[in-house]
Short mmCIF file of C-alpha atoms in Angstrom, two decimals:
data_model
loop_
_atom_site.label_atom_id
_atom_site.label_comp_id
_atom_site.label_asym_id
_atom_site.label_seq_id
_atom_site.Cartn_x
_atom_site.Cartn_y
_atom_site.Cartn_z
CA ALA A 227 101.97 112.49 102.71
CA GLN A 228 100.14 110.55 100.06
CA SER A 229 96.47 109.86 99.49
CA VAL A 230 94.19 108.28 96.94
CA THR A 231 90.64 109.17 96.00
CA GLN A 232 88.50 106.81 93.99
CA LEU A 233 85.75 109.03 92.75
CA ASP A 234 83.05 106.40 92.36
CA SER A 235 82.05 103.78 94.88
CA HIS A 236 80.06 101.90 92.23
CA VAL A 237 80.22 101.85 88.44
CA SER A 238 77.62 99.99 86.42
CA VAL A 239 78.13 99.14 82.73
CA SER A 240 76.63 96.83 80.16
CA GLU A 241 78.68 93.96 78.80
CA GLY A 242 80.61 95.09 75.73
CA THR A 243 80.65 98.77 76.66
CA PRO A 244 83.72 100.73 77.85
CA VAL A 245 84.81 100.84 81.47
CA LEU A 246 86.21 103.90 83.24
CA LEU A 247 87.21 103.74 86.90
CA ARG A 248 88.54 107.02 88.19
CA CYS A 249 91.41 107.58 90.57
CA ASN A 250 93.10 110.76 91.74
CA TYR A 251 96.14 110.80 93.95
CA SER A 252 98.07 113.20 96.08
CA SER A 253 101.79 112.74 96.56
CA SER A 254 104.77 114.84 97.49
CA TYR A 255 107.06 113.01 95.11
CA SER A 256 106.77 110.98 91.95
CA PRO A 257 104.74 108.06 93.14
CA SER A 258 104.26 104.51 92.03
CA LEU A 259 100.65 103.75 91.25
CA PHE A 260 98.88 100.43 91.10
CA TRP A 261 95.47 99.04 90.31
CA TYR A 262 94.41 95.87 92.08
CA VAL A 263 91.28 93.82 91.51
CA GLN A 264 89.51 91.71 94.09
CA HIS A 265 86.99 89.10 93.06
CA PRO A 266 84.66 87.71 95.72
CA ASN A 267 86.49 85.54 98.24
CA LYS A 268 89.77 86.07 96.44
CA GLY A 269 92.93 88.01 97.24
CA LEU A 270 93.99 91.27 95.69
CA GLN A 271 95.39 90.69 92.22
CA LEU A 272 97.65 93.20 90.51
CA LEU A 273 96.16 94.54 87.28
CA LEU A 274 98.89 96.99 86.37
CA LYS A 275 101.40 99.42 87.81
CA TYR A 276 103.05 102.70 86.89
CA THR A 277 106.61 103.28 88.05
CA SER A 278 107.81 106.40 86.16
CA ALA A 279 108.27 104.73 82.80
CA ALA A 280 105.64 105.00 80.06
CA THR A 281 102.63 107.02 81.14
CA LEU A 282 100.21 104.65 79.42
CA VAL A 283 100.36 101.35 81.20
CA LYS A 284 98.85 98.15 79.87
CA GLY A 285 97.78 95.48 82.29
CA ILE A 286 96.14 92.11 82.31
CA ASN A 287 92.70 91.27 80.95
CA GLY A 288 92.68 94.21 78.52
CA PHE A 289 92.87 96.93 81.18
CA GLU A 290 95.05 99.96 80.87
CA ALA A 291 95.64 103.16 82.80
CA GLU A 292 97.15 106.51 81.97
CA PHE A 293 99.27 108.47 84.41
CA LYS A 294 98.52 112.18 84.07
CA LYS A 295 100.72 114.20 86.34
CA SER A 296 99.05 117.51 85.50
CA GLU A 297 95.70 116.11 86.59
CA THR A 298 97.13 113.87 89.35
CA SER A 299 95.04 111.08 87.91
CA PHE A 300 95.50 107.42 87.12
CA HIS A 301 92.18 106.31 85.66
CA LEU A 302 91.62 102.67 84.72
CA THR A 303 89.96 101.86 81.41
CA LYS A 304 88.91 98.91 79.31
CA PRO A 305 87.37 99.18 75.84
CA SER A 306 84.81 96.45 76.30
CA ALA A 307 83.54 95.07 79.61
CA HIS A 308 83.12 91.37 80.18
CA MET A 309 80.90 89.75 82.78
CA SER A 310 84.01 88.36 84.48
CA ASP A 311 85.25 91.91 85.11
CA ALA A 312 82.65 92.37 87.83
CA ALA A 313 84.73 92.87 90.98
CA GLU A 314 86.11 95.44 93.41
CA TYR A 315 88.94 97.61 92.08
CA PHE A 316 91.48 99.41 94.23
CA CYS A 317 93.77 102.24 93.23
CA VAL A 318 96.96 102.31 95.30
CA VAL A 319 99.80 104.82 95.63
CA SER A 320 103.19 104.17 97.18
CA GLY A 321 106.76 105.35 97.08
CA SER A 322 105.96 108.90 98.13
CA GLY A 323 108.81 110.38 100.13
CA GLY A 324 110.64 107.08 99.96
CA SER A 325 107.94 105.22 101.85
CA TYR A 326 107.08 101.82 100.51
CA ILE A 327 103.88 101.66 102.51
CA PRO A 328 101.02 101.77 100.06
CA THR A 329 97.90 103.84 100.55
CA PHE A 330 94.71 102.30 99.24
CA GLY A 331 91.69 103.98 97.80
CA ARG A 332 88.27 103.01 99.12
CA GLY A 333 87.60 100.81 96.13
CA THR A 334 85.17 100.92 93.23
CA SER A 335 82.69 98.14 92.71
CA LEU A 336 82.28 97.38 89.00
CA ILE A 337 78.91 95.91 88.07
CA VAL A 338 78.52 94.43 84.60
CA HIS A 339 75.03 93.86 83.21
CA PRO A 340 74.34 91.33 80.48
CA GLU B 139 102.18 80.87 89.35
CA PRO B 140 103.31 81.20 92.98
CA GLU B 141 100.81 82.73 95.34
CA VAL B 142 100.37 83.83 98.93
CA THR B 143 98.09 81.59 100.95
CA GLN B 144 96.27 82.31 104.20
CA THR B 145 94.52 80.17 106.78
CA PRO B 146 91.87 80.04 107.99
CA SER B 147 89.64 81.71 105.44
CA HIS B 148 87.14 82.59 108.17
CA GLN B 149 87.44 82.72 111.95
CA VAL B 150 84.85 83.49 114.56
CA THR B 151 86.03 84.19 118.09
CA GLN B 152 84.79 85.59 121.38
CA MET B 153 85.91 88.98 122.59
CA GLY B 154 89.02 88.68 124.74
CA GLN B 155 90.25 85.51 123.07
CA GLU B 156 93.57 85.22 121.30
CA VAL B 157 93.64 84.51 117.59
CA ILE B 158 96.48 83.60 115.27
CA LEU B 159 96.17 84.23 111.57
CA ARG B 160 98.53 82.34 109.34
CA CYS B 161 100.13 83.17 106.03
CA VAL B 162 102.52 81.41 103.71
CA PRO B 163 104.29 84.04 101.59
CA ILE B 164 105.81 83.40 98.19
CA SER B 165 108.86 81.29 98.84
CA ASN B 166 111.67 83.57 97.61
CA HIS B 167 110.20 86.76 99.00
CA LEU B 168 111.88 88.49 101.90
CA TYR B 169 109.40 91.18 102.94
CA PHE B 170 106.10 90.40 104.54
CA TYR B 171 103.12 92.55 105.41
CA TRP B 172 99.78 92.49 107.13
CA TYR B 173 96.84 94.69 106.20
CA ARG B 174 93.28 94.83 107.37
CA GLN B 175 90.03 95.98 105.86
CA ILE B 176 87.13 96.73 108.13
CA LEU B 177 83.85 96.19 106.32
CA GLY B 178 83.06 99.17 104.14
CA GLN B 179 86.37 100.89 104.84
CA LYS B 180 89.75 101.19 103.18
CA VAL B 181 92.49 98.60 103.23
CA GLU B 182 94.88 99.73 105.98
CA PHE B 183 98.53 98.89 106.49
CA LEU B 184 99.33 97.20 109.81
CA VAL B 185 102.95 96.06 109.77
CA SER B 186 105.89 95.05 107.63
CA PHE B 187 108.49 92.45 108.54
CA TYR B 188 111.97 91.73 107.27
CA ASN B 189 114.90 89.74 108.53
CA ASN B 190 112.97 88.51 111.55
CA GLU B 191 111.97 91.89 112.82
CA ILE B 192 109.34 94.54 112.29
CA SER B 193 110.39 97.13 109.71
CA GLU B 194 107.52 99.49 110.12
CA LYS B 195 104.13 99.52 111.80
CA SER B 196 101.12 101.74 111.79
CA GLU B 197 99.39 103.24 114.81
CA ILE B 198 96.78 100.50 114.50
CA PHE B 199 99.43 97.91 115.35
CA ASP B 200 99.43 98.32 119.13
CA ASP B 201 100.59 96.01 121.91
CA GLN B 202 97.69 93.65 121.26
CA PHE B 203 99.23 92.68 117.94
CA SER B 204 102.37 90.71 117.24
CA VAL B 205 103.93 89.05 114.22
CA GLU B 206 106.24 86.14 113.92
CA ARG B 207 107.96 84.00 111.36
CA PRO B 208 108.12 80.78 113.34
CA ASP B 209 109.74 78.74 110.59
CA GLY B 210 110.99 79.16 107.06
CA SER B 211 107.58 79.35 105.47
CA ASN B 212 104.88 80.71 107.79
CA PHE B 213 104.22 84.30 108.78
CA THR B 214 101.69 84.83 111.56
CA LEU B 215 99.68 87.67 113.01
CA LYS B 216 98.57 87.25 116.62
CA ILE B 217 95.91 89.33 118.28
CA ARG B 218 96.34 88.82 122.00
CA SER B 219 92.93 89.81 123.32
CA THR B 220 90.45 90.46 120.56
CA LYS B 221 88.03 93.37 120.62
CA LEU B 222 84.84 93.81 118.68
CA GLU B 223 86.52 96.40 116.50
CA ASP B 224 89.12 93.86 115.39
CA SER B 225 86.47 92.29 113.18
CA ALA B 226 87.82 92.74 109.66
CA MET B 227 89.37 91.04 106.67
CA TYR B 228 93.07 90.55 107.25
CA PHE B 229 95.36 90.33 104.23
CA CYS B 230 98.89 89.06 104.17
CA ALA B 231 101.27 90.18 101.41
CA SER B 232 104.85 89.56 100.41
CA SER B 233 107.35 91.16 98.08
CA GLY B 234 110.82 90.49 96.81
CA THR B 235 112.20 93.88 97.74
CA LEU B 236 111.18 96.85 99.84
CA ALA B 237 111.13 99.60 97.23
CA GLY B 238 107.94 101.60 96.92
CA GLN B 239 107.51 100.51 93.35
CA GLU B 240 107.84 96.83 94.12
CA THR B 241 104.69 94.80 93.65
CA GLN B 242 103.25 93.25 96.74
CA TYR B 243 101.43 89.98 96.22
CA PHE B 244 98.39 89.53 98.39
CA GLY B 245 96.76 86.48 99.85
CA PRO B 246 93.00 85.85 99.74
CA GLY B 247 92.49 87.12 103.27
CA THR B 248 91.12 85.83 106.56
CA ARG B 249 87.75 87.15 107.60
CA LEU B 250 87.78 87.58 111.39
CA LEU B 251 84.57 88.07 113.30
CA VAL B 252 84.77 88.95 116.98
CA LEU B 253 81.57 88.41 118.96
#
């Protein structure tokens, strides 16, 4: 079985300050991990994915995430928040036990203050 | 960049009515999916579809639900007799392959409200 826990339902930062969105996962096998972003009235857009290659994954819009097996974490970071980063972010795990069906976290709402 | 599209963006219906949600997946993709997100809850997998048949479905996907690929481009989700608890955002997705590490591309969603 696989599961995802996004530790914060809301994260609030000031523009220009670092962003940290936390995600922990549970998986029986080496999983694939994804971060998706959803802007209002838009679909889910892939930010980045980890698929057992480099543990530090760089994505679009300056985001990156580090896969830490010992901590079962896949936290999303960005050095400097921009107003346009305000959105809902979803951590997703799949591939556990050969299943392609992804399991979504509850989402973290990122609020960016001017 | 190719994208998944969905229509309508919003639908309001009366309890007991049938609704059909439509999706146009990315043209060279072979695997199609439906998910739903009830307000304030997680995105949940409903069903996957490949080669004109259901590959896998969740326990949510009961006899009230059906999927179809009526032509070469559309992928539909039908809810036969809607219930209040079917109110949710429904997302369609498609991917090129079925592997767990394959990226699924999502549409913008259809917000369904059952009254």
